[in-house]
Coordinates of C-alpha atoms in Angstrom, one line a residue:
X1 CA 29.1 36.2 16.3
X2 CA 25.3 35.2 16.1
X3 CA 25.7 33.3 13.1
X4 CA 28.5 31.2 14.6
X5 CA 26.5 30.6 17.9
X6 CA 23.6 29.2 15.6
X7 CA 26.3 26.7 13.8
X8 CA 27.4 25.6 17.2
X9 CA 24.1 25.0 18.4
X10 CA 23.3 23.2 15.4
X11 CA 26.6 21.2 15.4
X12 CA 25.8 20.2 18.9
X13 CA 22.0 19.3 18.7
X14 CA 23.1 17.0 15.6
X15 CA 25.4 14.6 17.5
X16 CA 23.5 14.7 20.4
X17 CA 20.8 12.0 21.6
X18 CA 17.4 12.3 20.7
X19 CA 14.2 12.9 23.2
X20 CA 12.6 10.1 24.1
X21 CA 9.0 8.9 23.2
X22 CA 8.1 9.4 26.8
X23 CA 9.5 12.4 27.2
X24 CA 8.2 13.9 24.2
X25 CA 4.6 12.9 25.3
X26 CA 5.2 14.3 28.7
X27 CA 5.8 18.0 26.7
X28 CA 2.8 17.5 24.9
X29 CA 0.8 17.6 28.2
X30 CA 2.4 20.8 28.9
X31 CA 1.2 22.5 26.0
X32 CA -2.6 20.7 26.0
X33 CA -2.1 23.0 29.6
X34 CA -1.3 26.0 28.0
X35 CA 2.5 26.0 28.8
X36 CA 4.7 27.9 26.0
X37 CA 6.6 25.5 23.8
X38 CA 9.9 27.4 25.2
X39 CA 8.5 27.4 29.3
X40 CA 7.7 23.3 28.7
X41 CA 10.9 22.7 27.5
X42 CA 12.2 24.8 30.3
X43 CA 10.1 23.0 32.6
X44 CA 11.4 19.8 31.0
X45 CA 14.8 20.6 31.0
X46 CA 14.5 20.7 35.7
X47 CA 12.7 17.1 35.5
X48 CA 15.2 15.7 33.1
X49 CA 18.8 18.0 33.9
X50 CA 21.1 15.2 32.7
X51 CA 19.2 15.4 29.3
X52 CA 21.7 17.1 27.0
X53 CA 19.3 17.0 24.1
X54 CA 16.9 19.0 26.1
X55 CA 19.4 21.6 27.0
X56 CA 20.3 21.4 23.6
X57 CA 16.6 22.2 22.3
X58 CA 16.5 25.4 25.2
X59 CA 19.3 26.8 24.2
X60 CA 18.3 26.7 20.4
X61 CA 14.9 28.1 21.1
X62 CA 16.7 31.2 22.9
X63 CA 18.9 31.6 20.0
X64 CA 15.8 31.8 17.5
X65 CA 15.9 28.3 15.9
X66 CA 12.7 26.5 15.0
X67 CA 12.3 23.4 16.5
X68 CA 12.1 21.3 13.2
X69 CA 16.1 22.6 12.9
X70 CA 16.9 21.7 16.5
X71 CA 15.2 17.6 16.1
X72 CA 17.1 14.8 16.2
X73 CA 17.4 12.0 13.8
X74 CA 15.1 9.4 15.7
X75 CA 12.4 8.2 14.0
X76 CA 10.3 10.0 16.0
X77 CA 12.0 13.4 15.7
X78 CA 12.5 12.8 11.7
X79 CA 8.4 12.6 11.1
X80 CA 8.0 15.5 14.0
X81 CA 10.7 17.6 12.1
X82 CA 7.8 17.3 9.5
X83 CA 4.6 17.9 11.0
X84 CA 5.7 20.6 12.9
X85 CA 5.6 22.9 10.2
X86 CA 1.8 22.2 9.6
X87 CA 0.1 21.3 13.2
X88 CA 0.6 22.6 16.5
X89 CA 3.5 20.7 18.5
X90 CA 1.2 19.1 21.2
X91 CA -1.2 17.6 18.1
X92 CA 2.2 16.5 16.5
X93 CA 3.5 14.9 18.9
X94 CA 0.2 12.8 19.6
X95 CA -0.1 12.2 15.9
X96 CA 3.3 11.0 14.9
X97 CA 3.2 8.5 18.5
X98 CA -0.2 7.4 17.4
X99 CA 1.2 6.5 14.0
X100 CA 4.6 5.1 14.8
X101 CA 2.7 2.7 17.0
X102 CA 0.4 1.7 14.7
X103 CA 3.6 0.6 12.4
X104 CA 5.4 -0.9 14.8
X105 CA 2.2 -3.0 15.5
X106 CA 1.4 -3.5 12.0
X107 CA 5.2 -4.8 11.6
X108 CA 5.7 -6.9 14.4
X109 CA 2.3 -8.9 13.5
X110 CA 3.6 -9.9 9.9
X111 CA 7.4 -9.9 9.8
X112 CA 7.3 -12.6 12.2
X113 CA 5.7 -14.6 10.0
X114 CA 7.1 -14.2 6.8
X115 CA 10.3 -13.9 8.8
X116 CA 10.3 -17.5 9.7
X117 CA 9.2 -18.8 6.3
X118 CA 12.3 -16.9 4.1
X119 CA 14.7 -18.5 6.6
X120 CA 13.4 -21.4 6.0
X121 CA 13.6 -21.4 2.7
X122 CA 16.8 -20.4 3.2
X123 CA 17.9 -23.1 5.3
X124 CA 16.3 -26.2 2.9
X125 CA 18.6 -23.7 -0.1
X126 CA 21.4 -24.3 2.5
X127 CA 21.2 -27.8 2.6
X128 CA 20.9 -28.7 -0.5
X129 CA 23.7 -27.1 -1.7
X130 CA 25.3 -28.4 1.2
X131 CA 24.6 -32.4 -0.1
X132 CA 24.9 -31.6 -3.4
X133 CA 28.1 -29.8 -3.5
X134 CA 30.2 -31.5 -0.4
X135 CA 28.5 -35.1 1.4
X136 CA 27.3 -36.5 -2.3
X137 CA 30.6 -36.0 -4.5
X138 CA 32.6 -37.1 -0.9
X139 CA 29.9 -40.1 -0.7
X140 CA 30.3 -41.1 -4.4
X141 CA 34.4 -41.0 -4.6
X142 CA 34.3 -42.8 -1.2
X143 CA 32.1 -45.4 -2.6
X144 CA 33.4 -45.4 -5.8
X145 CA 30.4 -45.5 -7.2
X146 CA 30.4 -44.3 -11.3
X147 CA 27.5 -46.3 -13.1
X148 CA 24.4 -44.8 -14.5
X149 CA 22.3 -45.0 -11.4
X150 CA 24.6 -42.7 -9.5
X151 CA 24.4 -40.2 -12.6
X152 CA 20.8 -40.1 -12.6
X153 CA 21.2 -39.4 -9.2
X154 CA 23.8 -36.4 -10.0
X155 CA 21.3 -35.6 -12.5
X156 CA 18.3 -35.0 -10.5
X157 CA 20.4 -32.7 -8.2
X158 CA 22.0 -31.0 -11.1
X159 CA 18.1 -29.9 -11.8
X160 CA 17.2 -28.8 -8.1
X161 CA 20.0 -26.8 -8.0
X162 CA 19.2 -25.0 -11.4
X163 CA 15.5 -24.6 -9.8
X164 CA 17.3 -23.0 -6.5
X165 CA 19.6 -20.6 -8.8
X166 CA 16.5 -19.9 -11.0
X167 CA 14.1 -18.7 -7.6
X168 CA 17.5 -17.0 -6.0
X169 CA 17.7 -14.9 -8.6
X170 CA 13.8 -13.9 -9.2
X171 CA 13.9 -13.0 -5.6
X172 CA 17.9 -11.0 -5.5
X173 CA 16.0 -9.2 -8.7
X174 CA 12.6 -8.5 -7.1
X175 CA 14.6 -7.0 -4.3
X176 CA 16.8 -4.8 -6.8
X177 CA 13.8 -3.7 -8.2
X178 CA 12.0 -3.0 -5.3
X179 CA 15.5 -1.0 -3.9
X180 CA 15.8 0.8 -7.1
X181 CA 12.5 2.3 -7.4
X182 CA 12.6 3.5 -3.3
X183 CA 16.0 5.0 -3.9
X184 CA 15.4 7.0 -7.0
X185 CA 11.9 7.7 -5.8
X186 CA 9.9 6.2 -8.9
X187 CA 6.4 4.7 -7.0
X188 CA 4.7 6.9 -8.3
X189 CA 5.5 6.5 -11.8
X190 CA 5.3 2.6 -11.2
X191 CA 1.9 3.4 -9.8
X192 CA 0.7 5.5 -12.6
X193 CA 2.4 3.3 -15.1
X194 CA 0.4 0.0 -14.0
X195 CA -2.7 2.2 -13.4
X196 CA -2.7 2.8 -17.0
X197 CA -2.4 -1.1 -18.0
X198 CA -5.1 -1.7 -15.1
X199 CA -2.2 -4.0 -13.2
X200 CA -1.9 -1.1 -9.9
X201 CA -4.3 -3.3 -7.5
X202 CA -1.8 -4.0 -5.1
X203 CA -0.4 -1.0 -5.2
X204 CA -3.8 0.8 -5.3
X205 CA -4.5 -1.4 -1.8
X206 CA -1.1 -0.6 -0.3
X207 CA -1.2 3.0 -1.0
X208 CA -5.0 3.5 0.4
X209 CA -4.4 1.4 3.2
X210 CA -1.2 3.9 4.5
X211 CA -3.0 7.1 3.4
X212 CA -6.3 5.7 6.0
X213 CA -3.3 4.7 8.5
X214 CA -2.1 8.7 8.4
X215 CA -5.1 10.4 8.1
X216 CA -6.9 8.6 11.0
X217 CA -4.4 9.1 13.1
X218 CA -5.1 13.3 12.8
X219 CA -8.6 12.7 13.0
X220 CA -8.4 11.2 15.9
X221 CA -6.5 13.9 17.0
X222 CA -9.6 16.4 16.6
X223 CA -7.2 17.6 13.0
X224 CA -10.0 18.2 10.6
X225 CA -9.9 16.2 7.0
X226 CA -9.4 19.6 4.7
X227 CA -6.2 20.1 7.2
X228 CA -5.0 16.7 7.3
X229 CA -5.3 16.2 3.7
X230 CA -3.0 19.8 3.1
X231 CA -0.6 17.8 5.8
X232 CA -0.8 14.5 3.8
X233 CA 0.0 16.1 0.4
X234 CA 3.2 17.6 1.2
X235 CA 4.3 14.6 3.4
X236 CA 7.4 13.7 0.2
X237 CA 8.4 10.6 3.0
X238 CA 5.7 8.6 1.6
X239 CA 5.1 9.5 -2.1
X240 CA 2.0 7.4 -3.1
X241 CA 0.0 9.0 0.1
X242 CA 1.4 12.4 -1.0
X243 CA -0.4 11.1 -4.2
X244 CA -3.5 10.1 -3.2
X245 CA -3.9 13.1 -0.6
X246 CA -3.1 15.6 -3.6
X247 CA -5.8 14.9 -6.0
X248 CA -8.2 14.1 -2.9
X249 CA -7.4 17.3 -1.7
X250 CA -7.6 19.1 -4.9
X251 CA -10.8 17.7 -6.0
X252 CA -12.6 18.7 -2.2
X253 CA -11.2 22.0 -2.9
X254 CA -12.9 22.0 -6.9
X255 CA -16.2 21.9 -5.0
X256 CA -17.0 18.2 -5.8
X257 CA -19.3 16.4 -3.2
X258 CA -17.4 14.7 -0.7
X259 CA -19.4 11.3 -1.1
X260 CA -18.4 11.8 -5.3
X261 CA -14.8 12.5 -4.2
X262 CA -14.1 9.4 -2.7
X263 CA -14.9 7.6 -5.7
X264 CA -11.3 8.4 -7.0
X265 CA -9.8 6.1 -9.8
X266 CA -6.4 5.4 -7.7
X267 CA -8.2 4.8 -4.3
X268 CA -8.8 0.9 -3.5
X269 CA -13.0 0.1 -4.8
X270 CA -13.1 -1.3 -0.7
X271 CA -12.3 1.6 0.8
X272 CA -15.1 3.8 -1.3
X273 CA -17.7 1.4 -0.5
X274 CA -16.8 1.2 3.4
X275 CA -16.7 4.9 3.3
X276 CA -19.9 5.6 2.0
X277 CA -21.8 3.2 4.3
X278 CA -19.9 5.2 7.0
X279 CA -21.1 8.7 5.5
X280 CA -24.5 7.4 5.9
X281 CA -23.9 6.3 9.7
X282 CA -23.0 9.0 10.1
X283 CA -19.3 7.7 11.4
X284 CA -16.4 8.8 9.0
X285 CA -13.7 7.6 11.7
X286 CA -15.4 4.2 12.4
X287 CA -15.4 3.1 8.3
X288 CA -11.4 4.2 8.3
X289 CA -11.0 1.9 11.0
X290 CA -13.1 -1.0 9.4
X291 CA -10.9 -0.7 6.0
X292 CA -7.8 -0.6 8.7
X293 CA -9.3 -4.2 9.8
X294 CA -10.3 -5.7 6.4
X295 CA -7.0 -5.1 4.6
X296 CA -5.1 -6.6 7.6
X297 CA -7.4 -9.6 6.9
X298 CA -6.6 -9.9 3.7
X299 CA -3.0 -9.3 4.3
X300 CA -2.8 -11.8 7.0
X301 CA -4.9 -14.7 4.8
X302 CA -2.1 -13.9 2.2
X303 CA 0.9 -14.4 3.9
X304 CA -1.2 -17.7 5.5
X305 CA -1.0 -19.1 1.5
X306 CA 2.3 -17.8 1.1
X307 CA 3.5 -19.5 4.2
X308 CA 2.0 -22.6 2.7
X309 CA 4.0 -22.4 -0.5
X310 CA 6.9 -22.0 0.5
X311 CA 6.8 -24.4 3.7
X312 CA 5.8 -26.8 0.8
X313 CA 8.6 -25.6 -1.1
X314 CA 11.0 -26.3 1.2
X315 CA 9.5 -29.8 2.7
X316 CA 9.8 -30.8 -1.5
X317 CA 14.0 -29.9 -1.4
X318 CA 14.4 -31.7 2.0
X319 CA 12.1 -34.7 1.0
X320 CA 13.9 -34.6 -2.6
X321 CA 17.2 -34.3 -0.5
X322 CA 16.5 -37.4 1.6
X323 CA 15.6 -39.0 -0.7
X324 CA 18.2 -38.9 -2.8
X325 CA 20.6 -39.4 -0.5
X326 CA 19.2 -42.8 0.8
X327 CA 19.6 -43.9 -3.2
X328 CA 23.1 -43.1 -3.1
X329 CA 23.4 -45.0 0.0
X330 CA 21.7 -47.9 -1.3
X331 CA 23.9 -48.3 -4.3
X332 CA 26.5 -50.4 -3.2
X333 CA 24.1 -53.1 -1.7
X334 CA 22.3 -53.0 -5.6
X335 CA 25.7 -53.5 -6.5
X336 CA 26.3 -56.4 -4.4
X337 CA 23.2 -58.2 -5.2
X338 CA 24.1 -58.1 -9.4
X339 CA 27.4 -59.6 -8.3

């Protein structure tokens, strides 16, 4: 039965490998050369005959499946599956590699160092509940040491550990917050809510800077701005740029002046300015790519200042730790010298 052919094929295409990156750019080639999405995939399918998701994908495509239905759940495949339905498959592919680089990128140059600075912080939390709840009690009983200098001692580390619980739990419920609000898919709301009480700049900066991330990446793919805004705007993987690519879209299509449109309450006051001087240069692409640069600026000189903090931070518990532990230490001989 035809239905139950289509199931299989399905079935089988689901638990089977994705394409790779290379391979799907090597397709794309095909079709800039005017090869039929099914004859590249054919052709495809005699470079690569051990590929099983490329049989897969053939044998879809002669069954009448659209390709988003046949993709895989790669990263890549999962943002094709979208843009598929809006671009042709050779601008697709270029646009969602061109993008997933540029995250990747983007990733790899800040996680590494925020990265290092929350284990950190982790490891000076570590240690002192480490010496405060194991080496000092074992030091004290050993030591026998139960006068009021040893419990001003147990003091002070009775209030570094409150200070630990206190920022633990300001960051477990940061990141409960933050989890909650991707899972039930309330940015937007967030957004709009803080927009209203003038407290959305971060958001407003985070927001523009993916929404110039995604649409330069079709630009740069000859995709023009009216199409890569209708793209954008139905995009429901990222929510605020499906926000900000709605009502830019919508008021282009009112008839507004382009220049006019950009001055848009919920896009970041940087990226209108940059924008207009590149409306006058006559270079659209070139001020996307110098709001790109700026906000990466910014971003890095932040996470330089937060690395401070909390390096400082974590140098205080050691130091405090340290110390502390030298004054138990030095106790007995304080003892000694009374008697």
């Amino acid at each position: 039965m035809p239905g139950q052919s289509v199931t299989r094929s399905l079935r089988k295409r689901s638990s089977s490998a994705s394409l790779s990156e290379l391979q799907w750019l090597l397709l794309a080639r095909m079709l800039e050369r005017n090869y039929s999405v099914r004859d590249a995939f054919e052709s495809l399918s005699r470079t690569y005959p051990s590929s099983r998701a490329i049989r897969n994908i053939c044998s879809g495509l002669k069954e009448g499946i659209s390709l988003a239905r046949l993709l895989g759940s790669s990263p890549f495949e999962r943002e094709l599956s979208f843009y598929v339905d809006f671009l042709s498959l050779d601008k697709s592919i270029m646009v969602v590699s061109r993008q997933l680089k540029k995250e990747k990128t983007i990733v790899s140059r800040f996680a590494g160092k925020i990265g290092y600075q929350v284990m950190l912080l982790l490891a000076s939390f570590g240690l002192l509940f480490l010496f405060s709840q194991i080496v000092l009690p074992n030091m004290m009983s050993m030591l026998a040491l139960a006068d009021e200098r040893s419990e001003s001692v147990m003091a002070v580390f009775r209030v570094m550990n409150i200070i630990r619980d206190v920022l633990m739990i300001l960051i477990v419920l940061f990141v409960l917050f933050v989890l909650y609000i991707i899972i039930r898919k309330r940015e937007n709301y967030l957004w709009v809510y803080l927009h209203h009480h003038g407290l959305d700049r971060p958001l407003k900066v985070y927001a523009t800077y993916r929404f110039v991330i995604r649409l330069n990446c079709m630009l740069e793919n000859g995709i023009s701005l009216i199409d890569a805004l209708n793209v954008l705007r139905h995009d429901d993987s990222t929510r605020m740029v499906n926000l900000l690519a709605h009502h830019f879209d919508e008021v282009l299509l009112n008839g507004v002046d382009f220049e006019k449109s950009l001055d848009m309450a919920y896009f970041d006051d940087d990226f209108h300015s940059l924008c207009l001087l590149g409306i006058r240069s006559d270079d659209f692409n070139q001020a996307l790519e110098d709001y790109e640069y700026m906000v990466e600026l910014k971003l890095d000189r932040i996470l330089t200042r937060l690395s401070g903090v909390i390096q400082a931070v974590c140098y205080l518990f050691v130091a405090a730790v340290i110390t502390m532990g030298y004054q138990v230490l030095l106790l007995p001989l304080q003892l000694l010298q009374e008697y």
